[in-house]
Coordinates of C-alpha atoms and ligand atoms in Angstrom, one line a residue:
X668 CA 16.7 14.5 -30.6
X669 CA 15.6 13.1 -34.0
X670 CA 12.1 11.7 -34.3
X671 CA 12.2 7.9 -33.7
X672 CA 12.7 6.0 -36.9
X673 CA 11.1 2.6 -37.3
X674 CA 12.8 -0.2 -39.3
X675 CA 11.9 -0.2 -43.0
X676 CA 10.2 -3.6 -42.7
X677 CA 8.1 -2.7 -39.7
X678 CA 4.5 -3.6 -40.5
X679 CA 2.0 -0.8 -40.1
X680 CA -1.6 -1.9 -39.9
X681 CA -5.1 -1.2 -38.7
X682 CA -7.6 -3.6 -37.0
X683 CA -11.3 -4.3 -36.9
X684 CA -13.6 -7.2 -36.1
X685 CA -16.5 -8.8 -37.9
X686 CA -19.4 -8.1 -35.6
X687 CA -18.3 -4.5 -34.9
X688 CA -18.3 -3.5 -38.6
X689 CA -19.9 -5.9 -40.9
X690 CA -23.7 -5.5 -40.3
X691 CA -25.7 -7.8 -42.6
X692 CA -26.2 -10.1 -39.7
X693 CA -29.1 -12.0 -41.4
X694 CA -27.7 -12.1 -44.9
X695 CA -26.2 -14.8 -47.1
X696 CA -27.0 -17.5 -44.6
X697 CA -25.2 -16.1 -41.6
X698 CA -26.5 -17.8 -38.4
X699 CA -27.1 -15.9 -35.2
X700 CA -24.2 -15.4 -32.8
X701 CA -24.2 -14.9 -29.0
X702 CA -23.8 -11.2 -29.7
X703 CA -27.1 -11.0 -31.7
X704 CA -28.8 -12.7 -28.8
X705 CA -27.2 -10.5 -26.2
X706 CA -28.0 -7.3 -28.0
X707 CA -31.6 -8.3 -28.4
X708 CA -32.1 -8.1 -24.6
X709 CA -33.1 -4.6 -23.5
X710 CA -30.6 -3.1 -21.1
X711 CA -27.6 -5.1 -22.2
X712 CA -26.2 -2.6 -24.7
X713 CA -26.3 1.2 -24.4
X714 CA -29.2 2.8 -26.2
X715 CA -30.3 -0.6 -27.4
X716 CA -27.7 -0.6 -30.1
X717 CA -26.9 -3.7 -32.0
X718 CA -24.5 -4.9 -34.7
X719 CA -27.3 -5.5 -37.2
X720 CA -26.3 -2.7 -39.5
X721 CA -23.0 -1.7 -37.9
X722 CA -21.0 0.3 -40.5
X723 CA -22.2 -1.8 -43.4
X724 CA -18.7 -3.1 -44.1
X725 CA -20.2 -6.3 -45.5
X726 CA -21.6 -4.2 -48.4
X727 CA -18.9 -1.5 -48.4
X728 CA -15.7 -3.6 -48.3
X729 CA -14.5 -2.4 -51.6
X730 CA -14.7 1.2 -50.4
X731 CA -13.1 0.3 -47.1
X732 CA -10.2 -1.4 -49.0
X733 CA -9.6 1.8 -50.9
X734 CA -9.6 3.7 -47.6
X735 CA -6.9 1.4 -46.4
X736 CA -4.9 1.8 -49.6
X737 CA -5.2 5.6 -49.3
X738 CA -3.5 5.3 -45.9
X739 CA -0.7 3.2 -47.4
X740 CA -1.3 0.4 -44.8
X741 CA 1.0 -2.7 -45.0
X742 CA -1.5 -4.9 -43.2
X743 CA -5.1 -5.2 -42.2
X744 CA -6.3 -7.3 -39.2
X745 CA -9.9 -8.4 -39.5
X746 CA -11.9 -11.3 -38.0
X747 CA -13.9 -14.0 -39.7
X748 CA -17.5 -14.4 -38.4
X749 CA -17.7 -18.1 -37.5
X750 CA -21.6 -18.0 -38.0
X751 CA -21.1 -16.8 -41.6
X752 CA -18.9 -19.8 -42.3
X753 CA -20.8 -22.4 -40.3
X754 CA -24.2 -20.9 -39.4
X755 CA -24.8 -23.6 -36.7
X756 CA -21.2 -23.8 -35.7
X757 CA -20.7 -27.2 -37.2
X758 CA -21.0 -29.1 -40.5
X759 CA -20.6 -28.0 -44.1
X760 CA -19.5 -24.4 -44.7
X761 CA -21.7 -21.8 -46.4
X762 CA -19.8 -20.8 -49.5
X763 CA -21.3 -17.3 -49.4
X764 CA -19.6 -16.7 -46.1
X765 CA -16.3 -18.0 -47.3
X766 CA -16.6 -16.1 -50.5
X767 CA -16.9 -12.8 -48.7
X768 CA -13.6 -13.3 -46.9
X769 CA -12.0 -14.7 -50.1
X770 CA -12.9 -11.4 -51.9
X771 CA -11.6 -9.4 -49.0
X772 CA -8.3 -11.2 -49.0
X773 CA -8.1 -10.9 -52.8
X774 CA -8.9 -7.2 -52.5
X775 CA -6.1 -6.7 -49.9
X776 CA -3.7 -8.6 -52.2
X777 CA -4.5 -6.4 -55.1
X778 CA -3.7 -3.4 -53.0
X779 CA -0.5 -4.8 -51.6
X780 CA -1.9 -5.1 -48.1
X781 CA -1.2 -8.2 -46.1
X782 CA -4.1 -9.8 -44.3
X783 CA -4.0 -10.9 -40.7
X784 CA -7.1 -12.9 -39.9
X785 CA -8.6 -13.6 -36.4
X786 CA -10.6 -16.8 -36.2
X787 CA -12.7 -15.8 -33.2
X788 CA -13.5 -12.2 -32.1
X789 CA -16.4 -13.2 -29.7
X790 CA -19.2 -13.9 -32.2
X791 CA -19.8 -17.5 -31.2
X792 CA -22.5 -19.3 -33.2
X793 CA -25.6 -19.2 -30.9
X794 CA -26.2 -22.9 -31.7
X795 CA -23.0 -23.7 -29.9
X796 CA -23.9 -21.5 -27.0
X797 CA -27.2 -23.5 -26.7
X798 CA -25.0 -26.5 -26.2
X799 CA -23.0 -24.9 -23.4
X800 CA -20.7 -22.6 -25.4
X801 CA -17.2 -22.4 -24.0
X802 CA -18.2 -24.3 -20.9
X803 CA -18.6 -27.3 -23.2
X804 CA -15.3 -28.9 -24.2
X805 CA -16.7 -29.9 -27.5
X806 CA -16.8 -26.2 -28.6
X807 CA -12.9 -26.4 -28.7
X808 CA -13.2 -29.3 -31.1
X809 CA -15.8 -27.6 -33.2
X810 CA -13.4 -24.6 -33.3
X811 CA -10.6 -26.8 -34.7
X812 CA -13.0 -28.0 -37.5
X813 CA -14.0 -24.4 -38.3
X814 CA -10.4 -23.4 -38.4
X815 CA -9.5 -26.2 -40.8
X816 CA -12.3 -25.0 -43.2
X817 CA -11.1 -21.4 -43.3
X818 CA -7.3 -22.3 -43.3
X819 CA -8.0 -24.4 -46.4
X820 CA -10.3 -21.9 -48.1
X821 CA -8.3 -18.7 -47.6
X822 CA -4.8 -18.0 -48.9
X823 CA -3.7 -16.1 -45.8
X824 CA -0.3 -16.4 -44.1
X825 CA -0.9 -14.8 -40.7
X826 CA -3.6 -15.9 -38.3
X827 CA -4.8 -15.1 -34.8
X828 CA -6.8 -17.7 -32.9
X829 CA -8.8 -16.3 -30.1
X830 CA -9.2 -12.5 -29.5
X831 CA -8.7 -11.6 -25.9
X832 CA -9.8 -14.8 -24.1
X833 CA -9.5 -12.8 -20.9
X834 CA -12.3 -10.4 -22.0
X835 CA -14.6 -13.4 -22.7
X836 CA -13.8 -14.7 -19.2
X837 CA -14.0 -11.4 -17.3
X838 CA -16.7 -9.6 -19.2
X839 CA -18.7 -12.5 -20.7
X840 CA -18.7 -14.7 -17.7
X841 CA -17.7 -12.8 -14.5
X842 CA -19.1 -9.3 -14.7
X843 CA -21.6 -10.4 -17.4
X844 CA -21.4 -7.1 -19.4
X845 CA -20.6 -8.9 -22.6
X846 CA -22.3 -11.9 -24.3
X847 CA -23.2 -14.4 -23.1
X848 CA -23.9 -12.3 -20.0
X849 CA -23.0 -14.8 -17.3
X850 CA -22.0 -13.7 -13.8
X851 CA -20.4 -16.8 -12.3
X852 CA -16.8 -17.3 -11.4
X853 CA -17.2 -21.1 -11.4
X854 CA -18.3 -21.2 -15.0
X855 CA -15.9 -18.4 -16.1
X856 CA -12.7 -20.4 -15.6
X857 CA -14.1 -23.5 -17.2
X858 CA -14.8 -21.4 -20.2
X859 CA -11.2 -20.0 -20.0
X860 CA -9.7 -23.5 -20.2
X861 CA -11.7 -24.4 -23.2
X862 CA -10.9 -21.1 -25.0
X863 CA -7.2 -21.9 -24.5
X864 CA -7.7 -25.4 -25.7
X865 CA -9.4 -24.1 -28.8
X866 CA -6.4 -21.8 -29.4
X867 CA -4.1 -24.8 -29.1
X868 CA -6.1 -27.1 -31.3
X869 CA -6.5 -24.6 -34.1
X870 CA -2.8 -23.8 -34.0
X871 CA -2.0 -27.4 -34.4
X872 CA -4.3 -27.7 -37.4
X873 CA -2.5 -24.9 -39.1
X874 CA 0.9 -26.4 -38.5
X875 CA -0.2 -29.8 -39.7
X876 CA -1.9 -28.6 -42.9
X877 CA -0.1 -25.4 -43.8
X878 CA 3.6 -25.3 -42.8
X879 CA 5.1 -21.9 -43.3
X880 CA 2.0 -20.0 -42.2
X881 CA 2.0 -18.4 -38.8
X882 CA -0.4 -18.3 -35.9
X883 CA -0.8 -17.1 -32.3
X884 CA -3.4 -15.8 -29.8
X885 CA -4.3 -12.1 -29.4
X886 CA -3.9 -11.4 -25.7
X887 CA -4.9 -8.2 -24.0
X888 CA -2.4 -7.8 -21.2
X889 CA -2.6 -5.4 -18.4
X890 CA 0.7 -4.6 -16.6
X891 CA 0.0 -4.4 -12.8
X892 CA 1.7 -1.8 -10.6
X893 CA 1.5 -0.9 -6.9
X894 CA -0.7 2.1 -6.3
X895 CA 1.1 2.7 -2.9
X896 CA 3.7 1.1 -0.7
X897 CA 1.3 -0.1 2.0
X898 CA 1.8 -3.6 3.4
X899 CA 0.1 -6.1 1.3
X900 CA 0.2 -4.1 -1.9
X901 CA 3.0 -6.1 -3.5
X902 CA 1.1 -9.3 -3.0
X903 CA -2.1 -7.7 -4.5
X904 CA 0.0 -6.7 -7.5
X905 CA 1.3 -10.2 -7.9
X906 CA -2.2 -11.6 -7.7
X907 CA -3.5 -9.1 -10.2
X908 CA -0.6 -9.9 -12.6
X909 CA -1.5 -13.6 -12.3
X910 CA -5.2 -13.0 -13.2
X911 CA -4.5 -10.4 -15.9
X912 CA -1.3 -11.8 -17.6
X913 CA 0.3 -15.0 -16.4
X914 CA -3.0 -16.9 -16.5
X915 CA -2.9 -16.5 -20.3
X916 CA 0.8 -16.3 -21.1
X917 CA 2.1 -19.2 -18.9
X918 CA -0.1 -22.0 -20.4
X919 CA 0.6 -20.8 -23.9
X920 CA 4.3 -20.4 -23.5
X921 CA 5.2 -22.8 -20.7
X922 CA 2.4 -25.4 -20.8
X923 CA 1.4 -24.7 -17.2
X924 CA -1.1 -22.5 -15.4
X925 CA 0.5 -20.3 -12.8
X926 CA 0.3 -22.1 -9.5
X927 CA -0.8 -19.2 -7.3
X928 CA -3.6 -18.2 -9.8
X929 CA -4.7 -21.7 -10.2
X930 CA -5.0 -22.2 -6.5
X931 CA -7.1 -19.0 -6.3
X932 CA -9.3 -20.3 -9.1
X933 CA -9.7 -23.7 -7.4
X934 CA -11.4 -22.0 -4.5
X935 CA -14.2 -20.7 -6.7
X936 CA -14.4 -22.9 -9.8
X937 CA -14.3 -26.6 -10.7
X938 CA -12.0 -25.6 -13.6
X939 CA -9.0 -27.7 -12.4
X940 CA -11.1 -30.8 -12.8
X941 CA -11.7 -30.0 -16.4
X942 CA -8.0 -30.1 -17.3
X943 CA -7.4 -33.5 -19.0
X944 CA -4.1 -35.2 -19.7
X945 CA -2.5 -33.6 -22.8
X946 CA -4.5 -30.4 -22.6
X947 CA -1.6 -28.2 -21.6
X948 CA 0.6 -29.8 -24.2
X949 CA -2.1 -28.9 -26.7
X950 CA -2.4 -25.3 -25.4
X951 CA 1.3 -24.8 -25.5
X952 CA 1.6 -25.8 -29.2
X953 CA 4.5 -23.5 -30.2
X954 CA 3.2 -20.2 -31.6
X955 CA 4.7 -18.3 -34.4
X956 CA 3.7 -14.9 -33.3
X957 CA 2.0 -13.2 -30.4
X958 CA -0.7 -10.6 -30.7
X959 CA -0.3 -8.1 -27.9
X960 CA -3.3 -5.8 -27.2
X961 CA -2.6 -2.9 -25.0
X962 CA -4.9 -0.1 -23.8
X963 CA -4.2 0.4 -20.2
X964 CA -2.4 -0.7 -17.0
X965 CA -3.7 -1.4 -13.6
X966 CA -2.4 0.3 -10.4
X967 CA -3.8 -1.6 -7.4
X968 CA -3.9 -1.1 -3.7
X969 CA -3.4 -3.7 -0.9
X970 CA -7.1 -4.7 -1.3
X971 CA -6.5 -5.4 -5.0
X972 CA -8.7 -2.4 -5.9
X973 CA -7.8 -0.4 -8.9
X974 CA -6.6 3.1 -8.2
X975 CA -6.5 5.6 -11.1
X976 CA -3.2 7.4 -11.3
X977 CA -3.4 9.0 -14.7
X978 CA -6.1 10.7 -16.8
X979 CA -8.6 8.4 -18.3
X980 CA -10.1 8.5 -21.8
X981 CA -13.8 8.7 -22.7
X982 CA -14.2 5.1 -21.3
X983 CA -13.2 5.1 -17.6
X984 CA -11.3 1.8 -17.8
X985 CA -8.8 3.3 -20.2
X986 CA -6.3 5.0 -17.9
X987 CA -3.8 6.5 -20.3
X988 CA -0.3 5.2 -19.5
X989 CA 2.0 4.6 -22.5
X990 CA 4.8 3.5 -20.2
X991 CA 2.8 0.3 -19.5
X992 CA 3.2 -0.7 -23.1
X993 CA 7.0 -0.3 -23.0
X994 CA 7.2 -2.3 -19.7
X995 CA 4.9 -5.0 -21.1
X996 CA 7.0 -5.5 -24.3
X997 CA 10.2 -5.6 -22.4
X998 CA 8.7 -8.1 -19.9
X999 CA 7.6 -10.4 -22.6
X1000 CA 11.1 -10.6 -23.9
X1001 CA 12.5 -11.1 -20.4
X1002 CA 10.1 -13.7 -19.1
X1003 CA 8.9 -15.7 -22.1
X1004 CA 10.4 -17.4 -25.2
X1005 CA 11.2 -15.1 -28.1
X1006 CA 8.5 -15.0 -30.8
X1007 CA 7.7 -12.2 -33.2
X1008 CA 5.4 -9.7 -31.4
X1009 CA 2.7 -7.7 -33.1
X1010 CA 0.8 -5.0 -31.3
X1011 CA -2.6 -6.2 -32.7
X1012 CA -4.6 -3.5 -30.9
X1013 CA -3.9 -0.1 -29.4
X1014 CA -6.1 2.9 -29.6
X1015 CA -8.4 5.3 -27.8
X1016 CA -12.0 6.4 -27.9
X1017 CA -13.5 9.8 -28.2
X1018 CA -17.0 11.2 -28.7
X1019 CA -18.1 12.4 -32.1
X1020 CA -16.0 15.5 -33.0
X1021 CA -16.7 16.6 -36.5
X1022 CA -15.7 20.3 -37.0
X1023 CA -17.9 22.7 -39.0
X1024 CA -15.5 22.3 -41.9
X1025 CA -16.2 18.6 -41.9
X1026 CA -12.8 17.6 -40.7
X1027 CA -12.2 15.6 -37.5
X1028 CA -9.5 17.2 -35.3
X1029 CA -8.9 14.3 -33.0
X1030 CA -5.8 15.7 -31.4
X1031 CA -6.0 13.6 -28.3
X1032 CA -5.9 10.5 -30.5
X1033 CA -2.8 11.7 -32.3
X1034 CA -1.1 12.3 -29.0
X1035 CA -2.2 8.9 -27.7
X1036 CA -0.9 7.1 -30.7
X1037 CA 2.3 9.0 -30.9
X1038 CA 3.1 8.3 -27.2
X1039 CA 2.3 4.6 -27.5
X1040 CA 4.4 4.3 -30.7
X1041 CA 7.2 6.0 -28.9
X1042 CA 7.0 3.3 -26.2
X1043 CA 7.0 0.6 -29.0
X1044 CA 10.1 2.2 -30.5
X1045 CA 11.9 2.3 -27.1
X1046 CA 11.2 -1.4 -26.7
X1047 CA 12.4 -2.1 -30.2
X1048 CA 15.6 -0.2 -29.4
X1049 CA 16.2 -2.7 -26.6
X1050 CA 16.0 -5.6 -28.9
X1051 CA 12.3 -6.6 -28.2
X1052 CA 11.2 -8.3 -31.4
X1053 CA 8.2 -6.1 -32.3
X1054 CA 7.4 -6.6 -36.0
X1055 CA 4.3 -4.6 -36.4
X1056 CA 1.6 -2.4 -35.0
X1057 CA -2.2 -2.3 -35.7
X1058 CA -4.1 0.7 -34.6
X1059 CA -7.6 0.0 -33.1
X1060 CA -9.5 0.8 -35.1
X1061 CA -9.6 1.5 -38.8
X1062 CA -13.2 2.6 -38.6
X1063 CA -15.6 4.0 -35.9
X1064 CA -17.7 1.0 -35.0
X1065 CA -19.9 -0.9 -32.6
X1066 CA -18.1 -0.9 -29.3
X1067 CA -19.9 -3.8 -27.7
X1068 CA -21.9 -3.0 -24.6
X1069 CA -21.0 0.7 -25.1
X1070 CA -22.8 0.9 -28.4
X1071 CA -21.7 3.4 -31.0
X1072 CA -20.8 6.4 -28.7
X1073 CA -17.2 5.7 -28.1
X1074 CA -15.5 6.1 -31.5
X1075 CA -12.2 4.3 -31.7
X1076 CA -11.7 4.8 -35.5
X1077 CA -8.9 6.8 -37.2
X1078 CA -11.6 7.0 -39.9
X1079 CA -14.8 8.7 -39.0
X1080 CA -18.1 7.0 -40.0
X1081 CA -21.2 9.1 -40.2
X1082 CA -23.8 6.6 -38.9
X1083 CA -26.6 8.2 -40.8
X1084 CA -25.0 8.2 -44.3
X1085 CA -22.1 5.7 -43.7
X1086 CA -19.8 8.3 -45.2
X1087 CA -16.1 7.6 -44.3
X1088 CA -13.8 10.6 -43.5
X1089 CA -10.2 10.4 -42.6
X1090 CA -9.7 12.0 -39.2
X1091 CA -6.6 14.0 -38.4
X1092 CA -5.2 10.9 -36.8
X1093 CA -5.5 8.9 -40.0
X1094 CA -3.7 11.7 -41.9
X1095 CA -1.0 11.6 -39.3
X1096 CA -0.8 7.8 -39.4
X1097 CA -0.5 7.9 -43.2
X1098 CA 2.6 10.0 -42.8
X1099 CA 4.1 7.7 -40.1
X1100 CA 3.4 4.7 -42.4
X1101 CA 5.1 6.5 -45.3
X1102 CA 8.2 7.7 -43.5
X1103 CA 8.6 5.3 -40.5
X1104 CA 9.0 8.4 -38.4
X1105 CA 6.8 9.7 -35.6
X1106 CA 6.5 13.4 -36.4
Ligands
FCB28 C1 -10.8 -4.8 -27.2 C2 -11.5 -5.5 -28.3 C3 -11.9 -4.7 -29.5 C4 -12.4 -3.3 -29.1 C5 -11.4 -2.7 -28.2 C6 -11.7 -1.3 -27.8 O1 -11.0 -5.3 -26.0 O2 -10.8 -6.6 -28.7 O3 -12.9 -5.5 -30.2 O4 -13.6 -3.3 -28.6 O5 -11.2 -3.4 -27.1

């Protein structure tokens, strides 16, 4: 059989986020974010790592743009640090922050690379957290103001609102392993509602002010499967699917929280009482694209516990199952209104693996990417409107609570010297981008 061939206009990209790569956290007026606060507490992040220096992208963006150009990328997904634009999360913007992203967008344009900008990739201004963060409804209104500033300042067509609201809910507010480090289901789902409201408000602002541009959320979705055929497993799978997927997709696409999941939430959170008239209409502001982030699937038993059925990557949560991406894409087409889909994150971590010759032979990553792109191609062949794919990540970077050990980049970064080296996966991806074929 011939290698799968992607459509000529398929968008090949790579993704990053501000706090994970920029560094320069105290420069040019940037205010503190919840991640600065979180990293400063001993024990929160592995080895006491922080994003203070990260991979110095703030000062090396020209070099990083050239790396992207050398790969032939069609598109680059990055996030804007809200605390660079509004150090306190409100009020007049700091031009220096805006100028950084303006230069980045210009640099992409000069190299024929289309920008896709994420408004919020978790680095909430600390000042807003001090006022209740996402538990405070006002944060959603502040987000709309911030969005308006960057929409007007930056000549960018494609936007993502909130990156993985589920991770903020689950890791930031339930398990507490991410900023702001809360462990409270009651508060978690209040935050969820306001994150979705923020998504809707910002989307509306873009539609009102910049017709023709496109916007949507970036949702990490976890297909749920039965781990066995014991009595009760099917119900546990449905519940898991509610919490992992429908809780985010249904309000955005259908203007309603899934009833079964909302009933479960109501038993542990005052969240339902925070839903005001008109909120679901705002949240279901029509979207122009959906960012789909896929790393893993969840196989669960009757108790709802995860059962690993496949090998995992360096990070245990990442059970490697490319079939889940195919199922997810087909399901989105089957169950929800058709919008252009972009896989806005997909990738795999590995420990540092520089060979004596200085090359990085990340064979497992090549296999991972090829298998997942094969799944994307299979979905495309069935008419699923996938328009593009962004590998996570362009560069090795700060992997949140895991620090710098798990390297997700297709480009290696030497953390001592900041030298960038194309890994074998980057060389492979460059060929895929050039030919549209998975070799
Ligand atoms: C996603 C995040 C991204 C990165 C990858 C590995 O949940 O959006 O920033 O950390 O996981």
